[in-house]
mmCIF file of N, CA and C in Angstrom:
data_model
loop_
_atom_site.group_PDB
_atom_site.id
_atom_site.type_symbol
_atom_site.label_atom_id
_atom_site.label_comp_id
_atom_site.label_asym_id
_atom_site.label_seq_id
_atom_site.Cartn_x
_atom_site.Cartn_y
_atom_site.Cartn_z
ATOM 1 N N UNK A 1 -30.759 -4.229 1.482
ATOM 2 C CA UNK A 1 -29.594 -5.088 1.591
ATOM 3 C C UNK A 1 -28.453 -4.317 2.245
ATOM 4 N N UNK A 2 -27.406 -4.937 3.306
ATOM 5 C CA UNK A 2 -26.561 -4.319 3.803
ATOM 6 C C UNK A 2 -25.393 -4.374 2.918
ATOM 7 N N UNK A 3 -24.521 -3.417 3.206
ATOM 8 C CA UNK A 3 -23.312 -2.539 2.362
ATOM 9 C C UNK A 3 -22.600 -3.789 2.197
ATOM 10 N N UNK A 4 -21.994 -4.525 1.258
ATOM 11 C CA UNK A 4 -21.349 -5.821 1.264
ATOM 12 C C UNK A 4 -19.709 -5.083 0.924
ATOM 13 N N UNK A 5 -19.540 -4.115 0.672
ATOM 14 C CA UNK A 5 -18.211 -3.398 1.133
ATOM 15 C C UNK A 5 -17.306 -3.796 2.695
ATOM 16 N N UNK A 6 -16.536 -4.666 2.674
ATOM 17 C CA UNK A 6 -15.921 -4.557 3.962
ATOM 18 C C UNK A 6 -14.685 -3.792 3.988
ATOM 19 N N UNK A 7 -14.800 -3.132 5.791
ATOM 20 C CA UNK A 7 -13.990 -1.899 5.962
ATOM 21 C C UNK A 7 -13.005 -2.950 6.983
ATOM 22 N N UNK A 8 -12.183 -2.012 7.422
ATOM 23 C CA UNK A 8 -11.270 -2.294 8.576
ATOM 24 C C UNK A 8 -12.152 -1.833 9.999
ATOM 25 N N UNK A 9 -12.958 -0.607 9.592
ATOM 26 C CA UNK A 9 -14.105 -0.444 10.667
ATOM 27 C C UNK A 9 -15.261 -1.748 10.983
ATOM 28 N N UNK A 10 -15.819 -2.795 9.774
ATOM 29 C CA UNK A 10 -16.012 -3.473 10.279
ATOM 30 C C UNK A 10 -15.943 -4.435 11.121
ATOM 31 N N UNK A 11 -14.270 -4.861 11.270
ATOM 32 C CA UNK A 11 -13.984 -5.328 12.669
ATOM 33 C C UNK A 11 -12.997 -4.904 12.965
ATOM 34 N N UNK A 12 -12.907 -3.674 14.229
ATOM 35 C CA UNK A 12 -12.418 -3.242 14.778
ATOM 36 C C UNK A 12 -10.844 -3.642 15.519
ATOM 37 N N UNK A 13 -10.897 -4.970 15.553
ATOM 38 C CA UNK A 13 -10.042 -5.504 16.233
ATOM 39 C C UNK A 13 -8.825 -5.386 15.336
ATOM 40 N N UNK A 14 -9.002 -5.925 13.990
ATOM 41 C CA UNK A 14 -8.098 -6.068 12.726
ATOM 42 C C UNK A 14 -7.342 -4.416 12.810
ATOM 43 N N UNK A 15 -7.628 -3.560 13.358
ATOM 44 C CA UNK A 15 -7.297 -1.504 13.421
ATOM 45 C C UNK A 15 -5.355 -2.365 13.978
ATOM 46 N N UNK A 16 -5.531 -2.762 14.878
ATOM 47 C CA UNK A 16 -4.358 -2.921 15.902
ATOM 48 C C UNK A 16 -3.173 -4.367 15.533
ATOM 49 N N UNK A 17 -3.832 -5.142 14.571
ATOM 50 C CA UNK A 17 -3.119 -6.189 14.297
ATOM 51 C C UNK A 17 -1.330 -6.056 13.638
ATOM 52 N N UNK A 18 -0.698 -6.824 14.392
ATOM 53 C CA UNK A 18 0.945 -6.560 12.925
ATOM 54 C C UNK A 18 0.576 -7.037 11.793
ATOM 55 N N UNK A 19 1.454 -6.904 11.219
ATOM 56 C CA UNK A 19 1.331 -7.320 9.300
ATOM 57 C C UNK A 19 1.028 -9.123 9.783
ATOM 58 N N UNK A 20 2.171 -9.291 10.405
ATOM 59 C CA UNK A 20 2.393 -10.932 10.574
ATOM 60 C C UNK A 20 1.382 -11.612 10.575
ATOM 61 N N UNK A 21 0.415 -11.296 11.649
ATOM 62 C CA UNK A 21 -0.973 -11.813 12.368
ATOM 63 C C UNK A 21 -2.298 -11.809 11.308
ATOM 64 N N UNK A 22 -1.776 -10.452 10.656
ATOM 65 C CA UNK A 22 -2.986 -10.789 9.747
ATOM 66 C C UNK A 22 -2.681 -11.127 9.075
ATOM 67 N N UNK A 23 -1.894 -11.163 7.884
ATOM 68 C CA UNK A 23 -1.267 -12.531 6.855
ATOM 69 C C UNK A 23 -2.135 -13.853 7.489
ATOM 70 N N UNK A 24 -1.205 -14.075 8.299
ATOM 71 C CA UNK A 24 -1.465 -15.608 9.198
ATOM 72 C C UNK A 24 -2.902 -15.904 8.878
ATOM 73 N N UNK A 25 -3.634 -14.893 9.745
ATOM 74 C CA UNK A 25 -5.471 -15.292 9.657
ATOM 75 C C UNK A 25 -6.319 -14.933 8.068
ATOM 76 N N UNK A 26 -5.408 -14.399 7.240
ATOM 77 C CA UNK A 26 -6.031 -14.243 6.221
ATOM 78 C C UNK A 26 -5.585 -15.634 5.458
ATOM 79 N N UNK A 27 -4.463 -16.394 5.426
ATOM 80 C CA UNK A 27 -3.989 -17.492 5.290
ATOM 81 C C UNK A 27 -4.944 -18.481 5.804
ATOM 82 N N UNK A 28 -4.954 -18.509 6.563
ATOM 83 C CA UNK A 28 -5.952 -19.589 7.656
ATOM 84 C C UNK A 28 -7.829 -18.984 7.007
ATOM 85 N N UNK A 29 -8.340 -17.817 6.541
ATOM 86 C CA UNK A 29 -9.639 -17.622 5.908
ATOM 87 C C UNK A 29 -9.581 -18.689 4.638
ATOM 88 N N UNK A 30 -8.199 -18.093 4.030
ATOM 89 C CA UNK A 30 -8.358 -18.434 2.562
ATOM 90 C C UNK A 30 -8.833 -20.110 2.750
ATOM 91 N N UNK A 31 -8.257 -20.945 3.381
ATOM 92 C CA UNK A 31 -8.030 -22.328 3.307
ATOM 93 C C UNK A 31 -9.232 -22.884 4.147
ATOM 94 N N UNK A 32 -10.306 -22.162 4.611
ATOM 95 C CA UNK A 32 -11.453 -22.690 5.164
ATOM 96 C C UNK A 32 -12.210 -22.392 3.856
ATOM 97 N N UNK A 33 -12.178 -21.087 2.933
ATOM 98 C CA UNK A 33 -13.448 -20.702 2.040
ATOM 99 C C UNK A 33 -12.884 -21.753 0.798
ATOM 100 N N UNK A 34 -11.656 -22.397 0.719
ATOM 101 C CA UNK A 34 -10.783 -23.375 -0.193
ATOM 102 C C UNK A 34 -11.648 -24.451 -0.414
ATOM 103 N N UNK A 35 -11.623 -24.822 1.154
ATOM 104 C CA UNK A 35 -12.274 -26.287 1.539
ATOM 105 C C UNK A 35 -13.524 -26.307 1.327
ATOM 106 N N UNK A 36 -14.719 -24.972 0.983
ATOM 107 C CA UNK A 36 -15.886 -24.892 0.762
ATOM 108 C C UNK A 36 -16.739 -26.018 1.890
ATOM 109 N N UNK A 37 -16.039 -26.137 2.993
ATOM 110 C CA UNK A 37 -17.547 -26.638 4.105
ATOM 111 C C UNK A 37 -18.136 -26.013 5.028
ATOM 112 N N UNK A 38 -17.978 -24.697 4.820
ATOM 113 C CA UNK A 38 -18.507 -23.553 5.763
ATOM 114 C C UNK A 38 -20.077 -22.852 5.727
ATOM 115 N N UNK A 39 -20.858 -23.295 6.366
ATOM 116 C CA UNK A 39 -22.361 -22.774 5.853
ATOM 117 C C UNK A 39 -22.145 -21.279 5.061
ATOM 118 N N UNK A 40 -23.227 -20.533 4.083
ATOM 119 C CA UNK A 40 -23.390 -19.700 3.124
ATOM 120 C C UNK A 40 -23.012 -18.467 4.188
ATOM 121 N N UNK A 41 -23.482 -18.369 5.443
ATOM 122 C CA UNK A 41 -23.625 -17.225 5.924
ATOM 123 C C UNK A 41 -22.212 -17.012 6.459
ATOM 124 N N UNK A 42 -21.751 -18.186 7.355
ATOM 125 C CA UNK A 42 -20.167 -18.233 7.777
ATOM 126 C C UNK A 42 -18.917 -17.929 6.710
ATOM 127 N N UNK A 43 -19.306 -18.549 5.443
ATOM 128 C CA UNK A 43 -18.776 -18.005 4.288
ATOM 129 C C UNK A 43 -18.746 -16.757 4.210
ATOM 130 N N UNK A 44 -19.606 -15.859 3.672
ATOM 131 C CA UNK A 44 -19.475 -14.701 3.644
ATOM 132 C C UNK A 44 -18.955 -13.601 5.036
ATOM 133 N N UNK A 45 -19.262 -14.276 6.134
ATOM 134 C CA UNK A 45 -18.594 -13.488 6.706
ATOM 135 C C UNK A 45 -16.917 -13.718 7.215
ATOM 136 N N UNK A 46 -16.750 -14.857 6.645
ATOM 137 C CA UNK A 46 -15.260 -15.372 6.224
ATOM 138 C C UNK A 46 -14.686 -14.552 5.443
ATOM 139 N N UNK A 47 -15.474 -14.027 3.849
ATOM 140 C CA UNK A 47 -15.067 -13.611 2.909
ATOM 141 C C UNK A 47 -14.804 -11.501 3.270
ATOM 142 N N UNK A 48 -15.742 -11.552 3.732
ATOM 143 C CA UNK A 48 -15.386 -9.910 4.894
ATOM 144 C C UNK A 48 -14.704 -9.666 5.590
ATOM 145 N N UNK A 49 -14.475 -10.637 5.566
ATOM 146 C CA UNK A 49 -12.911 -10.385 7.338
ATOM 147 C C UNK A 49 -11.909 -10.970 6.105
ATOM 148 N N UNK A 50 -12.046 -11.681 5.424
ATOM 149 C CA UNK A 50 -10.588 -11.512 4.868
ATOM 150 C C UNK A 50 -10.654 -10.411 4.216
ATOM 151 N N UNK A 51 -11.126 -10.083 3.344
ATOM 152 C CA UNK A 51 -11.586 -8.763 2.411
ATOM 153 C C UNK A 51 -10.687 -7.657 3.577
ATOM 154 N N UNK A 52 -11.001 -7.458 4.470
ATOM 155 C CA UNK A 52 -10.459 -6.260 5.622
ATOM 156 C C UNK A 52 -9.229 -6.891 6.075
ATOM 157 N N UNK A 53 -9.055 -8.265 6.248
ATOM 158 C CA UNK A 53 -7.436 -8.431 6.610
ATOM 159 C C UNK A 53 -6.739 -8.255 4.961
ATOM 160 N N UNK A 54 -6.935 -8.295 4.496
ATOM 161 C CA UNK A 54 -6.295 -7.829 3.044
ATOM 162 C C UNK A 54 -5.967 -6.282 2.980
ATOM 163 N N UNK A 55 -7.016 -5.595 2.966
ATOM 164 C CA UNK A 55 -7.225 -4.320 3.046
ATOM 165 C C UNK A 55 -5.788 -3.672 4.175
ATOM 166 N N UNK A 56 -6.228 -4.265 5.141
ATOM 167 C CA UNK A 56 -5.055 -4.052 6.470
ATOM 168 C C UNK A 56 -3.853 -4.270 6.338
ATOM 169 N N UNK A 57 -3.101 -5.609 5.286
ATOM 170 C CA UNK A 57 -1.927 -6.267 4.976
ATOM 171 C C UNK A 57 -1.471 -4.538 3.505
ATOM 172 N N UNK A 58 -1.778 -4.624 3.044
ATOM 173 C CA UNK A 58 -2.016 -3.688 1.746
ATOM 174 C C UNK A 58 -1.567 -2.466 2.665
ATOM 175 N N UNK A 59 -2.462 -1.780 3.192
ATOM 176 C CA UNK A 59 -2.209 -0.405 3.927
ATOM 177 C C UNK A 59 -0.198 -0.448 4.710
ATOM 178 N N UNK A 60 -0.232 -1.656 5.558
ATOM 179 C CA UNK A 60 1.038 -2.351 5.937
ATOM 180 C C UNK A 60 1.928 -2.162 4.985
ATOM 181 N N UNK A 61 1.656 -2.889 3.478
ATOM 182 C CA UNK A 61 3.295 -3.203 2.916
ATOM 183 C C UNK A 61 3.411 -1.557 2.636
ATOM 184 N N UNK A 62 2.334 -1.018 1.873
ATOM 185 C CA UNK A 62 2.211 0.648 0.836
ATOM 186 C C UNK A 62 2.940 1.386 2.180
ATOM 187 N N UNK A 63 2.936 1.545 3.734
ATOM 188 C CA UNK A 63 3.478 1.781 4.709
ATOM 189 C C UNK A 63 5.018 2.102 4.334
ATOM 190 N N UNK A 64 5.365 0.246 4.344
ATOM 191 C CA UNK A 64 6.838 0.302 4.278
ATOM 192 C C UNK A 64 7.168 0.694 2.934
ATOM 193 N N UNK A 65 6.959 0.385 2.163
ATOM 194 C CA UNK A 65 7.681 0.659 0.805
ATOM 195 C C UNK A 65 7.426 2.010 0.703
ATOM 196 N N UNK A 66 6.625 3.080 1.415
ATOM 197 C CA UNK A 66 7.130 4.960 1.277
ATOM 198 C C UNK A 66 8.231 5.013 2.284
ATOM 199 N N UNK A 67 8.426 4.446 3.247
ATOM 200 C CA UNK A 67 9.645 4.274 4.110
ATOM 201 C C UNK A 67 10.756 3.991 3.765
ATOM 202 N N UNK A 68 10.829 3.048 2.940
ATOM 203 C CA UNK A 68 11.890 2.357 2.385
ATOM 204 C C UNK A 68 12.391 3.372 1.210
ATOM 205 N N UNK A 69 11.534 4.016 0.285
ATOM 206 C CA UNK A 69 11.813 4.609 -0.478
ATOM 207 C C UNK A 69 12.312 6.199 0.200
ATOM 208 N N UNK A 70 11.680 6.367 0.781
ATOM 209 C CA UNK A 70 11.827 7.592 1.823
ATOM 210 C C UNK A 70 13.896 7.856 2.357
ATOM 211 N N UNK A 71 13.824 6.484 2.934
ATOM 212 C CA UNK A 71 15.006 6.418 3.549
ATOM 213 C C UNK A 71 16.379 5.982 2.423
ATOM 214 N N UNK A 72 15.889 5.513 1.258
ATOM 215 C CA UNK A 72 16.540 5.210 -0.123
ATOM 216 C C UNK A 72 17.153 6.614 -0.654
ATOM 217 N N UNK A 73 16.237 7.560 -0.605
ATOM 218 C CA UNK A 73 16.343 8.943 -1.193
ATOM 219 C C UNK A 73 17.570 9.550 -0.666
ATOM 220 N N UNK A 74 18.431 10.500 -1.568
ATOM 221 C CA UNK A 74 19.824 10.870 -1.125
ATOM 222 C C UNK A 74 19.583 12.000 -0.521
ATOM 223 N N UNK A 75 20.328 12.362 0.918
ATOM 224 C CA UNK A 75 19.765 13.244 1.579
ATOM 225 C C UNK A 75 21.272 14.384 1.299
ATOM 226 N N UNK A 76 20.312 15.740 0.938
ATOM 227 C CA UNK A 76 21.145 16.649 0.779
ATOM 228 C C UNK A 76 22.348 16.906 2.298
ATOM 229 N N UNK A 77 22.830 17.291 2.017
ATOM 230 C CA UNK A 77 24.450 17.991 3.060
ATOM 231 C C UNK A 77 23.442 19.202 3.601
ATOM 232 N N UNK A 78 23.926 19.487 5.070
ATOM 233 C CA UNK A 78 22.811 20.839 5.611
ATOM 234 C C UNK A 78 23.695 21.679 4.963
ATOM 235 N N UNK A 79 23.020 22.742 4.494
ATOM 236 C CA UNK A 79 23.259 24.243 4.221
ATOM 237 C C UNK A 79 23.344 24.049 2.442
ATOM 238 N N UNK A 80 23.660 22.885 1.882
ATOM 239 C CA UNK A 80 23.786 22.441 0.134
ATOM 240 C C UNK A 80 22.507 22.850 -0.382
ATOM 241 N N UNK A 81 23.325 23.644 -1.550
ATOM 242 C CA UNK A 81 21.676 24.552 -2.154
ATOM 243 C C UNK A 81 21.189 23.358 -3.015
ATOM 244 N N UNK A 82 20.079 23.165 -3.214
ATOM 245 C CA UNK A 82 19.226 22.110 -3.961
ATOM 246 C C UNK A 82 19.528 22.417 -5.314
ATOM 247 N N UNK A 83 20.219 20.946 -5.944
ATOM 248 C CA UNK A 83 20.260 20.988 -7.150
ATOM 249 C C UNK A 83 19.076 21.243 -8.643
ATOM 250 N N UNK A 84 19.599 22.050 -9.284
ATOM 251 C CA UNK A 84 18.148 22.418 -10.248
ATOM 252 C C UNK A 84 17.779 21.261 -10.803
ATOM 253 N N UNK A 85 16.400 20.822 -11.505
ATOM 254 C CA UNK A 85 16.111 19.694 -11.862
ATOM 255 C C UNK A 85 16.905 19.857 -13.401
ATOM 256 N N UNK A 86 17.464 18.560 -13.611
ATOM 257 C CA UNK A 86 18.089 18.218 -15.055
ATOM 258 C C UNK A 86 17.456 18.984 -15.993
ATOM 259 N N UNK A 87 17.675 19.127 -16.879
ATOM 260 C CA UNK A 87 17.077 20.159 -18.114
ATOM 261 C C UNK A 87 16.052 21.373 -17.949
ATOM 262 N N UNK A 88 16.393 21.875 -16.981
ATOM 263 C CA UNK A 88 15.496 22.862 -16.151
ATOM 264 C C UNK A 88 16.182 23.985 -16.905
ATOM 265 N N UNK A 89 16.894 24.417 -17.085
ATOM 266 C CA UNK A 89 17.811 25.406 -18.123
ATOM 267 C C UNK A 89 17.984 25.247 -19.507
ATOM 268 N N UNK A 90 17.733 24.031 -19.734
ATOM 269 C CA UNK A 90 18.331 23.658 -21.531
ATOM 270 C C UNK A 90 17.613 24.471 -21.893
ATOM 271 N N UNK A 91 16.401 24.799 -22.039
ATOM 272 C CA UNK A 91 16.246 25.852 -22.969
ATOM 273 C C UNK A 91 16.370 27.375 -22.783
ATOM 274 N N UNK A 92 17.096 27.690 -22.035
ATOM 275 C CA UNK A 92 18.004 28.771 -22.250
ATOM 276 C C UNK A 92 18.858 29.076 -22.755
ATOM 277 N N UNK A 93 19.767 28.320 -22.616
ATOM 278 C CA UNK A 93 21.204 27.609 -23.452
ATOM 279 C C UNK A 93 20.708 27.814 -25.139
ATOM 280 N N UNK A 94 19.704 26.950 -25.393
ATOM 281 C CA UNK A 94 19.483 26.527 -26.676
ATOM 282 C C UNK A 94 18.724 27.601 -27.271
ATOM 283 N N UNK A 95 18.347 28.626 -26.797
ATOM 284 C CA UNK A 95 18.101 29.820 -27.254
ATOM 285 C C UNK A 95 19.195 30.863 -27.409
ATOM 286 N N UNK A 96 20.111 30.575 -26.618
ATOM 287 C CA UNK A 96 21.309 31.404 -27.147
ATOM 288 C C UNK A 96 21.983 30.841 -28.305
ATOM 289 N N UNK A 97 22.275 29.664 -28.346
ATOM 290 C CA UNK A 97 23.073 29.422 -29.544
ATOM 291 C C UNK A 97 22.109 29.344 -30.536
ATOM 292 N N UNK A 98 20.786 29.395 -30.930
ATOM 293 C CA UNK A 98 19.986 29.547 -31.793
ATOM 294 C C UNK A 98 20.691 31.140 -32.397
ATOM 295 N N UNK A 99 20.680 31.999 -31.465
ATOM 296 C CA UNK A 99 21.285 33.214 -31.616
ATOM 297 C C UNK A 99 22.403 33.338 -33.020
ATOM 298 N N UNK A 100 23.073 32.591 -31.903
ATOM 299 C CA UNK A 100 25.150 32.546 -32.805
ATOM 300 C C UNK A 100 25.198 32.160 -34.021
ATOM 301 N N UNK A 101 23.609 31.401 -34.750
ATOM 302 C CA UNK A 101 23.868 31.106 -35.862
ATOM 303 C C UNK A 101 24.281 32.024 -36.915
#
């Protein structure tokens, strides 16, 4: 039996698509496999190409949202020494005044 895993390598074309386009045709899969009048075999290979325009839309948004978060992030001042992480010292502190008791 062949690999019923679909890739983005299985159709090649989907590599180059915008987000937009494949939405669109994965929109337009969903509502043919909806309507259930598609012979068994056209089905499934309906259900593979959306499977990979999904796959493709997914890779797209996970894209923008490290971008978005990327460009969200506060960018240090050049030459500003990097702040230590929050409680990165407390227990130094709290070993001295353990001391003073």
């Amino acid at each position: 039996m062949a690999d019923a895993t679909p890739t983005e390598g299985s159709f090649p074309d989907i590599a180059g698509m915008r987000y937009e386009d494949a939405r669109e045709e994965l929109i337009a899969i969903v509502a043919k496999l909806e309507a259930g009048q598609a012979p068994l075999e056209d089905s499934m290979h309906l259900w593979r190409r959306g499977e990979a325009l999904a796959a493709h839309c997914g890779t797209w948004l996970d894209g923008a949202q490290s971008e978005i978060e990327r460009a969200a992030r506060p960018q240090a001042a050049p030459g500003a020494v990097p702040a230590a992480p929050q409680g990165a010292d407390d227990a130094i502190f709290d070993e001295d005044e353990d001391d003073e008791s």
